[in-house]
Structures are given as structure tokens and as C-alpha cells.
XYZ file of C-alpha atoms in Angstrom:
712
model
C 0.000 0.000 0.000
C 1.301 3.438 -0.922
C 0.564 5.537 2.137
C 0.833 8.697 0.077
C -2.398 7.555 -1.525
C -4.073 7.775 1.868
C -3.524 11.513 2.126
C -3.998 12.816 -1.408
C -2.869 16.359 -1.952
C -6.119 17.586 -3.407
C -7.999 20.586 -2.190
C -11.341 20.130 -0.524
C -13.883 22.851 0.068
C -14.821 24.261 3.437
C -18.101 22.350 3.189
C -16.241 19.103 2.541
C -14.122 19.842 5.606
C -17.315 20.254 7.609
C -18.448 16.818 6.460
C -15.214 15.310 7.744
C -15.567 17.179 11.029
C -19.016 15.650 11.522
C -17.601 12.133 11.216
C -17.368 11.685 14.992
C -19.736 14.450 16.077
C -21.791 14.053 19.241
C -25.147 12.486 18.391
C -27.229 14.764 20.612
C -25.487 17.905 19.366
C -26.065 16.922 15.737
C -29.752 16.256 16.379
C -30.355 19.528 18.205
C -28.873 21.302 15.202
C -31.081 19.313 12.833
C -34.268 20.181 14.742
C -33.492 23.867 14.220
C -33.571 23.291 10.456
C -37.162 21.990 10.510
C -39.555 24.867 9.790
C -42.719 23.157 11.007
C -44.074 24.627 14.237
C -45.170 22.426 17.110
C -48.762 22.886 15.964
C -47.812 21.995 12.397
C -46.124 18.840 13.635
C -49.270 17.822 15.518
C -51.267 18.213 12.300
C -48.689 16.162 10.410
C -48.934 13.378 13.002
C -52.726 13.403 12.664
C -52.498 13.134 8.870
C -49.988 10.304 9.223
C -52.347 8.466 11.573
C -55.169 8.822 9.030
C -52.890 7.307 6.389
C -52.302 4.328 8.692
C -56.032 3.936 9.290
C -56.714 3.972 5.556
C -53.937 1.489 4.816
C -55.449 -0.909 7.340
C -59.052 -0.333 6.294
C -58.852 -0.091 2.515
C -56.062 -2.488 1.563
C -54.419 -5.775 2.450
C -50.716 -6.048 3.235
C -48.452 -7.484 0.583
C -47.026 -10.943 1.116
C -43.707 -9.421 2.143
C -45.284 -7.040 4.645
C -47.291 -9.915 6.131
C -44.179 -12.091 6.237
C -42.164 -9.427 8.048
C -44.960 -8.881 10.542
C -45.113 -12.605 11.284
C -41.404 -13.397 11.187
C -39.711 -10.157 12.199
C -36.518 -9.788 14.173
C -38.531 -10.092 17.393
C -39.133 -13.827 16.894
C -36.676 -16.695 17.110
C -38.072 -18.007 13.831
C -37.565 -14.658 12.137
C -33.983 -14.428 13.320
C -33.429 -18.009 12.167
C -34.716 -17.191 8.689
C -32.564 -14.055 8.508
C -29.502 -16.069 9.516
C -30.389 -18.801 7.048
C -30.896 -16.410 4.150
C -27.699 -14.510 4.905
C -25.621 -17.650 5.394
C -26.876 -19.415 2.269
C -25.197 -16.622 0.354
C -21.794 -17.978 1.340
C -22.262 -21.710 1.907
C -20.253 -23.518 -0.777
C -21.531 -27.102 -0.589
C -24.743 -29.082 -0.215
C -23.681 -30.923 2.943
C -23.088 -27.690 4.831
C -26.387 -26.294 3.558
C -28.165 -29.356 4.982
C -26.470 -28.868 8.357
C -27.363 -25.197 8.345
C -31.022 -25.856 7.536
C -31.194 -28.422 10.323
C -29.645 -25.943 12.749
C -31.922 -23.013 11.905
C -35.249 -24.666 11.144
C -35.470 -27.670 13.465
C -35.416 -25.794 16.826
C -38.057 -23.210 15.876
C -41.693 -23.138 16.971
C -43.338 -22.733 13.573
C -46.671 -24.035 14.860
C -47.083 -20.920 17.001
C -47.349 -18.860 13.804
C -49.768 -21.143 11.971
C -52.940 -19.324 10.951
C -51.838 -16.074 12.603
C -51.071 -14.169 9.408
C -53.645 -12.398 7.240
C -51.858 -13.755 4.173
C -52.689 -17.233 2.925
C -49.260 -17.402 1.298
C -47.555 -16.752 4.628
C -49.718 -19.384 6.320
C -48.781 -21.822 3.566
C -45.122 -20.991 4.156
C -45.628 -21.668 7.850
C -47.071 -25.112 7.057
C -44.036 -25.841 4.899
C -41.571 -24.659 7.514
C -43.382 -26.541 10.279
C -43.356 -29.699 8.168
C -39.665 -29.238 7.398
C -38.934 -28.647 11.045
C -40.743 -31.820 12.037
C -39.038 -33.769 9.270
C -35.712 -32.733 10.700
C -36.835 -33.369 14.273
C -35.704 -36.689 15.720
C -38.753 -37.029 17.993
C -40.345 -40.412 17.086
C -43.727 -39.149 18.362
C -43.942 -36.408 15.729
C -47.178 -36.421 13.664
C -45.312 -36.592 10.383
C -43.265 -39.700 11.148
C -44.200 -41.423 7.890
C -43.391 -38.348 5.835
C -40.124 -37.970 7.688
C -39.160 -41.493 6.752
C -40.077 -40.838 3.144
C -37.979 -37.678 3.010
C -35.061 -39.430 4.627
C -35.280 -42.200 2.056
C -35.319 -39.603 -0.701
C -32.512 -37.696 0.952
C -32.087 -34.301 2.584
C -31.607 -32.648 -0.843
C -35.434 -32.569 -0.914
C -35.447 -30.266 2.092
C -32.535 -28.263 0.726
C -34.357 -27.719 -2.546
C -37.544 -26.728 -0.716
C -35.747 -24.121 1.357
C -34.017 -22.782 -1.738
C -37.355 -22.472 -3.507
C -38.842 -20.718 -0.469
C -36.067 -18.144 -0.578
C -36.705 -17.609 -4.291
C -40.439 -17.103 -3.709
C -39.592 -14.619 -0.984
C -37.162 -12.888 -3.281
C -39.667 -12.441 -6.091
C -41.553 -10.066 -3.827
C -38.573 -7.726 -4.066
C -37.282 -8.375 -7.609
C -39.212 -7.085 -10.611
C -37.624 -9.425 -13.149
C -34.574 -11.545 -13.834
C -33.647 -9.404 -16.863
C -34.138 -5.723 -17.575
C -36.535 -6.633 -20.379
C -38.632 -8.792 -18.063
C -38.580 -6.100 -15.401
C -39.724 -3.387 -17.798
C -42.501 -5.637 -19.043
C -43.668 -6.255 -15.473
C -43.569 -2.513 -14.790
C -46.151 -1.620 -17.429
C -49.221 -2.149 -15.273
C -48.217 0.410 -12.651
C -46.752 2.768 -15.238
C -50.253 2.998 -16.694
C -51.371 4.212 -13.264
C -48.843 7.051 -13.309
C -45.901 5.445 -11.520
C -42.346 5.652 -12.825
C -39.435 3.299 -12.158
C -35.782 3.388 -11.216
C -34.101 0.075 -12.023
C -31.343 -1.383 -9.881
C -29.227 -4.148 -11.387
C -28.709 -6.757 -8.664
C -25.124 -7.466 -7.763
C -22.787 -6.580 -4.959
C -19.363 -4.964 -4.942
C -16.907 -6.085 -7.614
C -14.200 -8.383 -6.266
C -12.075 -8.278 -9.393
C -11.667 -6.164 -12.479
C -13.483 -8.894 -14.415
C -16.474 -8.396 -12.091
C -16.344 -4.649 -12.622
C -16.269 -5.002 -16.403
C -19.195 -7.416 -16.282
C -21.263 -5.102 -14.065
C -20.397 -2.135 -16.286
C -21.636 -4.026 -19.330
C -24.858 -4.951 -17.494
C -25.487 -1.309 -16.623
C -24.803 -0.260 -20.216
C -27.240 -2.861 -21.568
C -29.866 -1.753 -19.063
C -29.504 1.920 -20.011
C -29.888 0.987 -23.680
C -33.111 -0.878 -22.876
C -34.476 1.851 -20.587
C -33.706 4.526 -23.183
C -36.351 3.012 -25.456
C -39.012 4.091 -22.960
C -37.618 7.573 -22.307
C -40.169 10.349 -22.607
C -37.798 13.252 -23.147
C -38.233 14.410 -19.544
C -36.081 12.920 -16.787
C -38.846 13.198 -14.191
C -41.371 11.293 -16.304
C -38.926 8.705 -17.633
C -37.606 5.537 -16.015
C -34.087 5.713 -14.633
C -31.268 3.558 -13.335
C -29.375 3.294 -10.059
C -25.666 2.488 -10.064
C -23.368 1.239 -7.309
C -19.868 2.645 -7.652
C -18.491 -0.386 -5.799
C -19.718 -2.533 -8.689
C -17.538 -0.586 -11.121
C -14.196 -1.002 -9.364
C -12.788 -3.733 -7.072
C -10.828 -1.173 -5.034
C -13.475 1.452 -4.413
C -11.767 2.499 -1.180
C -10.183 5.698 0.086
C -6.854 3.912 0.425
C -6.849 3.610 -3.381
C -8.232 7.040 -4.156
C -5.850 7.933 -6.982
C -6.474 4.612 -8.730
C -10.229 4.978 -8.301
C -10.264 8.483 -9.763
C -8.152 7.314 -12.700
C -10.101 4.109 -13.445
C -13.584 4.233 -11.930
C -14.488 7.776 -12.975
C -14.115 7.059 -16.729
C -16.281 3.940 -16.388
C -19.012 5.773 -14.496
C -18.763 8.766 -16.825
C -19.348 6.565 -19.851
C -22.583 5.304 -18.281
C -23.655 8.787 -17.191
C -23.166 10.162 -20.702
C -25.171 7.269 -22.100
C -28.008 8.105 -19.674
C -27.746 11.821 -20.454
C -28.044 11.144 -24.172
C -31.245 9.193 -23.491
C -32.597 11.864 -21.069
C -33.134 9.366 -18.258
C -32.199 9.536 -14.586
C -28.882 8.183 -13.339
C -28.569 7.796 -9.556
C -25.356 7.022 -7.684
C -26.373 4.738 -4.817
C -25.123 5.400 -1.300
C -23.156 2.582 0.283
C -21.187 2.108 3.500
C -20.273 5.222 5.475
C -16.532 4.825 4.999
C -17.055 5.181 1.245
C -18.791 8.555 1.633
C -15.759 10.824 1.337
C -14.451 9.023 -1.735
C -17.907 8.988 -3.329
C -18.028 12.785 -3.102
C -14.687 12.989 -4.944
C -16.053 10.725 -7.675
C -19.336 12.639 -7.898
C -17.535 15.959 -8.229
C -15.280 14.546 -10.948
C -18.298 13.240 -12.855
C -20.442 16.352 -12.552
C -17.543 18.566 -13.587
C -17.330 16.904 -16.996
C -18.586 19.286 -19.714
C -20.250 16.355 -21.474
C -22.971 16.308 -18.800
C -23.815 20.021 -19.034
C -27.496 20.776 -19.564
C -28.678 17.402 -18.257
C -30.788 17.371 -15.076
C -30.766 13.614 -14.564
C -27.625 13.127 -12.467
C -28.684 11.876 -9.035
C -27.038 11.206 -5.700
C -28.388 9.189 -2.786
C -28.055 10.617 0.740
C -28.550 8.439 3.835
C -30.426 10.205 6.634
C -29.125 7.803 9.282
C -25.628 9.182 8.745
C -24.567 11.975 11.077
C -23.035 13.783 8.098
C -26.201 13.839 5.963
C -26.981 17.548 6.418
C -23.518 18.866 5.477
C -23.488 16.431 2.532
C -26.647 18.091 1.197
C -25.039 21.512 1.660
C -21.941 20.364 -0.220
C -23.999 18.917 -3.088
C -25.983 22.133 -3.408
C -22.768 24.160 -3.382
C -21.326 21.902 -6.085
C -24.394 22.302 -8.289
C -24.190 26.074 -7.840
C -20.507 26.202 -8.761
C -21.038 24.031 -11.833
C -24.376 25.646 -12.743
C -26.112 22.255 -12.786
C -29.416 20.858 -11.603
C -29.214 17.525 -9.841
C -31.480 14.946 -8.212
C -31.033 13.875 -4.584
C -32.715 10.722 -3.333
C -33.109 10.825 0.436
C -33.184 7.398 2.089
C -32.963 6.377 5.707
C -30.191 3.841 5.066
C -29.864 0.085 4.682
C -26.559 -0.769 6.390
C -27.353 0.276 9.965
C -26.580 -3.054 11.643
C -23.223 -3.451 9.937
C -22.276 0.206 10.569
C -22.858 -0.249 14.296
C -20.997 -3.554 14.479
C -18.073 -2.356 12.383
C -17.570 0.742 14.528
C -17.594 -1.423 17.656
C -15.170 -3.889 16.126
C -12.802 -1.127 15.031
C -12.863 0.608 18.408
C -13.361 4.077 16.919
C -14.589 7.059 18.930
C -18.277 6.802 18.073
C -20.718 5.670 15.392
C -21.089 7.318 11.974
C -24.856 6.693 12.173
C -27.578 7.540 14.665
C -28.269 4.940 17.330
C -32.053 5.271 17.505
C -34.665 4.957 14.775
C -36.406 8.103 16.035
C -33.152 10.032 15.637
C -32.943 8.919 12.013
C -36.556 10.021 11.530
C -35.679 13.488 12.872
C -32.667 13.621 10.563
C -34.854 12.620 7.624
C -37.293 15.453 8.357
C -34.484 18.004 8.625
C -32.797 16.789 5.452
C -36.144 16.807 3.640
C -36.611 20.434 4.689
C -33.137 21.279 3.381
C -33.835 19.641 0.023
C -37.211 21.341 -0.356
C -35.573 24.692 0.410
C -33.087 24.080 -2.426
C -35.432 23.114 -5.226
C -33.890 25.734 -7.499
C -30.960 23.336 -7.978
C -32.157 20.032 -6.516
C -35.022 17.747 -7.498
C -35.766 15.903 -4.220
C -36.694 12.226 -4.285
C -38.059 11.010 -0.947
C -37.695 7.256 -0.520
C -39.824 6.158 2.420
C -42.436 3.647 3.539
C -43.377 5.693 6.608
C -46.783 7.397 6.830
C -45.567 10.192 9.117
C -42.637 10.930 6.819
C -44.955 11.182 3.809
C -47.247 13.550 5.692
C -44.321 15.678 6.888
C -42.813 16.002 3.408
C -46.172 16.973 1.917
C -46.644 19.630 4.607
C -43.135 21.065 4.204
C -43.412 21.097 0.402
C -46.387 23.462 0.348
C -48.560 23.758 -2.741
C -45.862 22.852 -5.269
C -46.243 19.082 -5.436
C -44.666 18.756 -8.876
C -41.147 19.747 -7.833
C -40.364 16.526 -5.966
C -41.337 12.867 -5.900
C -41.822 10.050 -3.446
C -40.168 6.692 -3.959
C -40.799 3.198 -2.640
C -39.259 -0.223 -3.035
C -40.845 -2.740 -5.361
C -42.954 -5.035 -3.196
C -43.148 -2.610 -0.277
C -45.447 0.250 0.679
C -47.850 -0.115 -2.258
C -50.939 0.731 -0.223
C -49.470 3.742 1.557
C -48.071 5.327 -1.579
C -51.260 4.781 -3.532
C -53.165 6.629 -0.806
C -50.613 9.464 -0.626
C -50.549 9.772 -4.409
C -54.332 10.132 -4.508
C -54.534 12.460 -1.500
C -51.640 14.801 -2.283
C -51.338 14.556 -6.059
C -47.661 13.687 -5.750
C -45.402 11.692 -8.046
C -44.161 8.256 -7.035
C -41.239 6.287 -8.437
C -40.649 2.617 -7.680
C -37.103 1.437 -6.965
C -37.063 -1.968 -8.638
C -34.223 -4.504 -8.425
C -33.626 -6.574 -11.547
C -31.416 -9.649 -11.733
C -30.978 -13.388 -11.424
C -31.910 -15.175 -8.219
C -28.283 -16.069 -7.572
C -27.614 -12.356 -6.988
C -30.659 -11.884 -4.791
C -29.746 -12.914 -1.273
C -27.480 -10.030 -0.263
C -30.135 -7.546 -1.335
C -32.874 -9.587 0.324
C -31.033 -9.717 3.634
C -30.601 -5.926 3.647
C -34.327 -5.495 3.123
C -35.160 -8.016 5.848
C -32.825 -6.346 8.322
C -34.057 -2.896 7.346
C -37.762 -3.698 7.683
C -37.895 -6.704 9.991
C -37.351 -4.893 13.290
C -40.254 -4.211 15.659
C -39.802 -0.466 15.232
C -40.101 -0.387 11.437
C -43.236 1.168 9.962
C -43.661 -1.758 7.560
C -43.798 -4.115 10.523
C -46.004 -1.951 12.737
C -48.630 -1.003 10.162
C -49.641 -4.659 9.823
C -49.888 -5.103 13.591
C -53.391 -3.831 14.362
C -52.712 -3.942 18.109
C -50.604 -0.784 17.700
C -52.749 2.394 17.500
C -52.295 4.545 14.363
C -51.446 7.549 16.537
C -48.494 5.663 18.013
C -47.194 4.568 14.623
C -47.408 8.132 13.252
C -46.158 9.971 16.346
C -43.982 13.043 15.880
C -40.292 12.029 16.006
C -39.146 15.506 17.090
C -41.320 15.410 20.207
C -40.266 11.843 20.921
C -36.576 12.645 20.527
C -36.805 15.731 22.746
C -38.525 13.676 25.453
C -35.422 11.488 25.743
C -33.567 14.165 27.701
C -29.969 13.126 28.220
C -30.543 9.686 26.682
C -30.777 10.776 23.036
C -28.043 8.320 22.118
C -29.329 4.811 22.775
C -27.930 3.501 26.078
C -28.573 -0.073 24.930
C -25.938 0.198 22.197
C -22.463 0.177 23.637
C -20.065 2.776 22.339
C -17.103 1.205 20.506
C -14.759 1.905 23.405
C -17.185 0.206 25.802
C -17.705 -2.962 23.772
C -16.251 -5.189 26.512
C -17.612 -3.162 29.441
C -17.681 -3.546 32.340
C -14.729 -5.934 32.107
C -12.330 -3.783 30.129
C -11.981 -0.975 27.617
C -11.853 -1.840 23.940
C -8.602 -1.035 22.185
C -8.685 2.213 20.233
C -8.780 1.788 16.460
C -9.028 3.669 13.192
C -11.001 3.526 9.957
C -8.364 3.650 7.256
C -10.934 4.518 4.577
C -12.224 7.492 6.558
C -9.961 10.570 6.244
C -11.147 12.148 9.498
C -10.099 9.001 11.355
C -6.858 8.005 9.659
C -5.169 11.272 8.638
C -4.075 12.245 12.190
C -2.341 8.878 12.576
C -0.651 9.249 9.205
C 0.645 12.648 10.239
C 2.061 11.225 13.465
C 3.776 8.389 11.569
C 5.757 10.865 9.487
C 8.040 11.517 12.473
C 9.395 7.957 12.114
C 9.807 7.905 8.340
C 13.613 7.618 8.540
C 14.023 6.066 11.977
C 16.421 3.145 12.403
C 15.740 1.378 15.688
C 18.257 -0.433 17.884
C 17.468 -3.611 19.826
C 19.594 -5.557 22.268
C 19.492 -7.614 25.472
C 18.000 -6.094 28.637
C 18.834 -7.414 32.113
C 16.381 -6.577 34.899
C 15.239 -3.492 33.029
C 18.687 -2.176 32.122
C 20.598 -2.507 28.818
C 23.340 -5.141 28.862
C 26.766 -4.437 27.344
C 26.370 -4.782 23.605
C 28.654 -6.345 21.055
C 28.576 -6.179 17.248
C 25.202 -5.426 15.622
C 23.530 -6.965 12.592
C 20.946 -5.431 10.299
C 17.282 -6.374 10.619
C 15.625 -5.957 7.230
C 12.015 -5.864 6.132
C 10.723 -9.149 4.656
C 8.738 -7.066 2.187
C 11.814 -5.170 0.997
C 15.183 -6.781 1.666
C 17.015 -3.540 0.915
C 15.257 -1.664 3.707
C 16.953 -1.769 7.112
C 14.463 -1.657 9.960
C 17.027 -1.522 12.741
C 20.242 -2.770 14.324
C 20.180 -5.910 16.485
C 22.685 -6.841 19.185
C 22.454 -10.545 20.046
C 22.681 -11.804 23.632
C 25.696 -13.908 24.606
C 25.465 -17.174 26.607
C 26.806 -15.342 29.660
C 24.103 -12.693 29.325
C 21.420 -15.375 29.095
C 22.758 -16.985 32.290
C 22.756 -13.592 33.999
C 19.186 -13.043 32.856
C 18.122 -16.344 34.436
C 19.727 -15.330 37.732
C 18.017 -11.935 37.612
C 14.668 -13.544 36.829
C 14.991 -15.956 39.745
C 15.780 -13.116 42.117
C 13.031 -10.895 40.730
C 10.447 -13.650 40.916
C 10.369 -13.569 44.723
C 9.503 -9.888 44.874
C 7.151 -9.833 41.864
C 5.115 -12.881 42.888
C 4.610 -11.390 46.349
C 2.988 -8.243 45.007
C -0.829 -8.043 45.051
C -2.554 -9.201 41.866
C -4.183 -5.781 41.522
C -0.761 -4.123 41.426
C 0.507 -6.530 38.764
C -2.679 -6.014 36.735
C -2.297 -2.252 36.927
C 1.169 -2.530 35.356
C -0.428 -4.291 32.371
C -3.138 -1.649 32.073
C -0.597 1.186 32.149
C 1.369 -0.614 29.455
C -1.772 -0.875 27.318
C -2.316 2.867 27.636
C 1.298 3.510 26.630
C 0.896 1.277 23.571
C -2.074 3.375 22.464
C -0.197 6.591 23.181
C 2.690 5.435 20.988
C 0.636 3.688 18.297
C 2.157 5.779 15.502
C 5.684 4.525 16.210
C 4.562 0.988 16.979
C 2.631 0.637 13.720
C 5.652 1.860 11.768
C 7.901 -0.727 13.439
C 5.405 -3.565 13.027
C 4.665 -2.861 9.372
C 8.359 -2.695 8.506
C 9.619 -5.555 10.645
C 6.904 -8.031 9.627
C 6.237 -6.661 6.135
C 2.612 -5.850 6.955
C 0.101 -3.447 5.499
C -0.710 -0.485 7.701
C -4.199 -1.784 8.510
C -2.630 -5.031 9.762
C -0.149 -3.011 11.792
C -2.976 -1.145 13.499
C -4.749 -4.442 14.136
C -1.624 -5.915 15.727
C -1.156 -3.010 18.116
C -4.845 -3.223 19.032
C -4.525 -6.963 19.656
C -1.555 -6.346 21.934
C -3.512 -3.711 23.869
C -6.447 -6.078 24.199
C -4.182 -8.874 25.449
C -2.855 -6.579 28.173
C -6.291 -5.502 29.385
C -7.764 -8.986 29.115
C -4.968 -10.658 31.071
C -5.041 -7.873 33.666
C -8.658 -8.766 34.428
C -8.063 -12.502 34.277
C -5.062 -12.232 36.576
C -7.118 -10.541 39.266
C -9.950 -13.054 38.877
C -7.703 -16.116 39.032
C -5.757 -14.792 42.004
C -9.030 -14.414 43.899
C -10.008 -17.999 43.054
C -6.574 -19.587 43.546
C -4.147 -17.373 45.494
C -0.440 -17.922 45.051
C -0.673 -19.503 41.611
C 2.697 -18.204 40.383
C 4.918 -21.000 39.048
C 8.362 -19.468 38.525
C 10.263 -18.418 35.404
C 8.674 -18.526 31.943
C 10.442 -18.262 28.590
C 8.399 -16.492 25.902
C 9.509 -16.760 22.265
C 7.501 -14.767 19.764
C 6.682 -15.714 16.160
C 8.260 -13.493 13.511
C 4.957 -12.519 11.906
C 3.411 -11.090 15.097
C 6.398 -9.381 16.714
C 4.278 -7.260 19.060
C 0.886 -8.878 19.692
C 1.890 -12.481 20.422
C 4.992 -11.373 22.303
C 2.871 -9.098 24.463
C 0.212 -11.740 25.063
C 2.709 -14.361 26.224
C 4.529 -11.986 28.531
C 1.368 -10.406 29.943
C -0.239 -13.738 30.839
C 2.882 -14.946 32.634
C 3.591 -11.675 34.441
C 0.097 -11.031 35.758
C 0.096 -14.496 37.361
C 3.187 -13.482 39.341
C 5.818 -15.209 37.220
C 9.151 -13.856 36.015
C 9.744 -13.817 32.259
C 12.625 -14.232 29.841
C 11.491 -12.959 26.447
C 13.156 -13.675 23.135
C 12.051 -12.485 19.690
C 11.884 -14.911 16.787
C 15.195 -13.651 15.435
């Protein structure tokens, strides 16, 4: 990795700097600022909530839920069966062989209580699915008293592939609720019925991030073919014509900030070719939002694309903004500023966001300061309202596209928009929110576009899992609107009032901050997001101080340097010409002296309280974090690692120290005086810091003396 690529010398605007500053902004502070942007009075918000409640009442009274809405209501994330299905769907994406699939199905289906759901859904299809799942569960159950014993024997004679095939077919049936067609031609054909009713479409070609350049070329060709097909139905006006949504990660296998220069050189021309093709056809072309650590790079790509003179005069270039991101508001400001500077009109699709679970987990895993997304659904709803207000206030340059399945959100947007209902549109997912959007369309006279995935079933599961996670939680509108036990007024309650009622608990206390992941036992090790400039650039700056450092290593006796003889060079395994440092080897006499010193030191060290020994480890962990810049430079050079691996190794060493500090105190309380004597710790060459630290820490905290030797 070329670290210079991590800190590109390109100018960014003041607004872009503000986006970076908001990366780790305090959640409550961001939300208080967002509330100030909403121009609806308290009385207006009460009216909006009442309208939203009426929408819910009409949805329940006048229409039936779709199969997917009924399925999510019955098997949401609040049920063991729902979680099992989510796990099964997500895991099937990666399982390589039939035998493992069979084991997985047995694990996820057999323990579940499918009978409890039988007949509970309003959808006959969902009840039929429950019968099938219950039957499958009983087939896999070893209970000889089960009512389907004969069928179980039959299936076992035929083989578990029968069950495997049935589950696969069930996932496909589920997927068809979200996918408009397996080809763009099939999808466009299936779209005709609703197009006759005034709906428009934005097609999304199924497929995840490219893993190779061959993938990227294939996805690029698929997008190009789709644009050619969509162009045949263009109506000369972007707003009335179908459009396409494009994932930048599908166009380049290294769509990461660490490869910014390569991405600008290779991805931008690919995306520009597609954008020009869409511009020529006068159709919409939306850049999808992806993970938060791609945001900064995506803005570089978007600016490079929009700046091309070949796109001048075309109003169909669109960008997706995720309201659950704490940087959403400054992103909108930056996009508006860009359109002003370039004298362009753009589209902005506002979504709530589909990667919330992974964003939370990744931040916790990485040990960063805080989350890039809001930690409560209500906070995201407030952000959505504020961002919607910002977009509606900027309609001179921006055509807002509001993607939502939430009745309150629809009512709020309509109220904030005023009388001009032609200058924006609502959007919904294919297979979701049909009833709500039909009612809103009739009541408000607004436009509605359907976001419709198109692609083969083999590409379906990743998309399906995102939709299930996004809409399967108890708090989702899609789930609640089907549950008639929840009053409409509760479903459509004002998020601003709800958020303000939280007081000092605006950030969810049930979601541990990254640094508190292992609380109350220990602090998580501090980490960095290398694809997020606001996170990684300070570390890069600190590393510069050690760019030319040559370290010296030699034997230490009881904490003091021993006399040193001739030194040899230690070179990097990644670059044999690069000297990492000078090494002085210990002599046999020095080793003998070290053993004597260890034996003498053992008596004093083992007699110290366990808490005192543990505190030494914790102070060492803090020092490691304080000196992480130097340590990552040494580790990456000595072991030939990438910088991300160097950060991970320092973090692992810190975690070892804190973990063993706790364990040492616990074990001493259970078994006092457990020290054994002198331990020799020899580290592997490929983990010169982490494994060395772990070995030494475990021995020391138990009261032992240690002789440590590196691999070479």
C-alpha cells in the first residue's frame, strides 16, 4: 500500500471539511442542530402526526398487506423463527456445498416453533409458508412421536436434498416479492401495469461490490445494456422517464479511500461513460449510497463526474443521501454548493439507510470514537425530516426524491413542500409500501417512483437480507402497520417530540459505544477507519516523524541494557534492501545472567498483590495506544505488513494486556499464590508485538518472572 495515496494532496472545500468534522460528532449535538432546520411549528407537527395516523387507518381499512409485509410482521426480528430465517438467508449466500447447507437448515429450522405462527397471518401465502416450515422442522426433528413420522421417513429415504431444494425455492419465492424481473426486459414488461397508473421506475441491477476487475467489467456491461433498454421508454423528460441506479463499488474492485488515486483514474471514466449514455437518453442516473466509509471518496467521484462538460445541460444526475448518517446535512449543503458552482441541476434521493446493523458492528469492532450513524430509529426520523426540509428549500438546484415507507414521513414532506407538489417525488421499493403510496398519491397529487431490483436469483440474497434487516425490526413502519394492536397515533407519532422527550438519553444507552464494547470488564482497544480521512489522517501525520528512523534492539537485564557487542541489520521481509534496525544478540553469559536476575526478581514480583501486577499491564496498554504511531511503523516494517494489519496488531496487543489484567485478578481471587516461577516467551516473527505481548502479559500477571526472546 502506498501511504501517500491515503492523504492525497487535493484541495477540498470548506463544506467538505465540515463533512469530515461531523464524522465523529456528538449524536445529541447533531440532532439539536437538525431540529433547528425543521420549519414546522409544534402545531404543524401535531397536524402532520394526525395526517400520518389517518394514512395508517386507511392502509389498514382499505387495503391488504403485501405478502412481504405480512411475512415481516409474522417473522420479524422479534421472533426466534424470524432471526433463524434471517440467519439462514444470509448464510446461504456464502455456503459452498450441499452438505453444509443441509447442516445449516437443520440448525436453523429444526429448533423453531413454527406451529405458534400457523394461521396467525392475514396472508394465505404466509400461512402456507408456515405449514411448509413446520413440516420441514418436524421432518428434521428426531422425535419419534412427531405427527409426520411417515413423511419424515419418506424424506429421509429420498434424501435431505429434498429439504434443501424446498428451502431454496422458499427463498426464491420470498425474493420475487422484491425483484421485478430476472432481466431488464422482463422487469420493464412487469412494470407496465403500474406505469399505466402514473408510476415511474428506477431500475437497480442486482449485484454486490466487484471483487475483481473482471467483475467490474461485467457489471459495467450490465449497466450499459440496461440503459440501452431503458432509453427506449424515455419520454424526453427525466422526471417522467424511467431511470437507473448504479453502485460505484460494482464498477471497481478497489473502491476504497486507500486507493483514491487509482479509483479516480479508473472508476471515474467507467461511471462517466454510463452517465453520458443516460444523459443522451434523457433518463435519470442515480449514484447509490453505500457504506459510510465510502462517503468521502464517493463525493470525490461525484464531483469529478459532474464537472465533466459532457454532462452540461442534463438534469438527470442523481445522488443518494442516507439520513441515518450523522453527516447527511452537510453532505446536502456540499452537493448544493457543487451544483451552484457548476451551474447544474441535480437529483437527490433521500433514504434512511440500509446498512445500519453493519455500521454499528463495524464501529464497535474497530474501536473508533463513536458511530457514523444515529443509534435510535427516532433520531434517524428526525434527521430525515431536517434533510427533507433542506432539500425542499433548495429546489432551485435540486429535485428531491423522498424514498420512504413511513406514513408520518410522507405527511411531513407533503406539509413542508407546500402547494408545489410537482417539484419533488416520493419513492418506494418494489414489493413494499404499495398501499401507503397509492393513498398518498391520490390524496396529495404527488409523483411516485418505484425502486425496482432486476437480476438473477443467484444475486438476490445479499439484497434480500438488507431489506429483511431494514424492515424486519419491531420499530419499522412496515412491521407496525400490519400489527393492528398498535394504535395509528403511536405509529405516526412526531419524532421531534419523541426525541426531545429522551432528555440526556438521546443516544441509545442499549448500544455500547465502541470503546465500551467489553464493558464492564475492560476498555476496547482504540482503532481507526483507514478509509475514513477524518479518522486516519491524524495517525498518518504522526507516523511521518518515524519515516527515517532506524531502531536499535539488544538484550535487557532486569530493566537495564546489557553491554552490547557487534550489531547486525534487521531488514524488512517485504523489501530486503530496507533496514528496519540494528540488532545486538545476547551472549550465553548474558542469558545466564538473565536467568539469575529472573529468579531473584520472581520472589519480589510474585509477592505483590494481583491488583498491582494487573495495573502494570493496564498502564502498558495505555502507553501502547499513546505510541501507536511509532509501533505501527515498526510492526509494518519488521513483519512486512500493510498499515491496517499493523494497526490491528497493536490493538490486539492492547487487548491482550487488558484482558490478562482482568483474568489475573480473577484467578488470584479464586486460587491465590498460583505463580509457578520463570517462563520463557519466544515470539513468532509474523506477530512481533501482539503475540509477544500476550505471552509476557499472561505470565507476568500471574506473578511469574519472564525471559522474552524475539523470533530472530
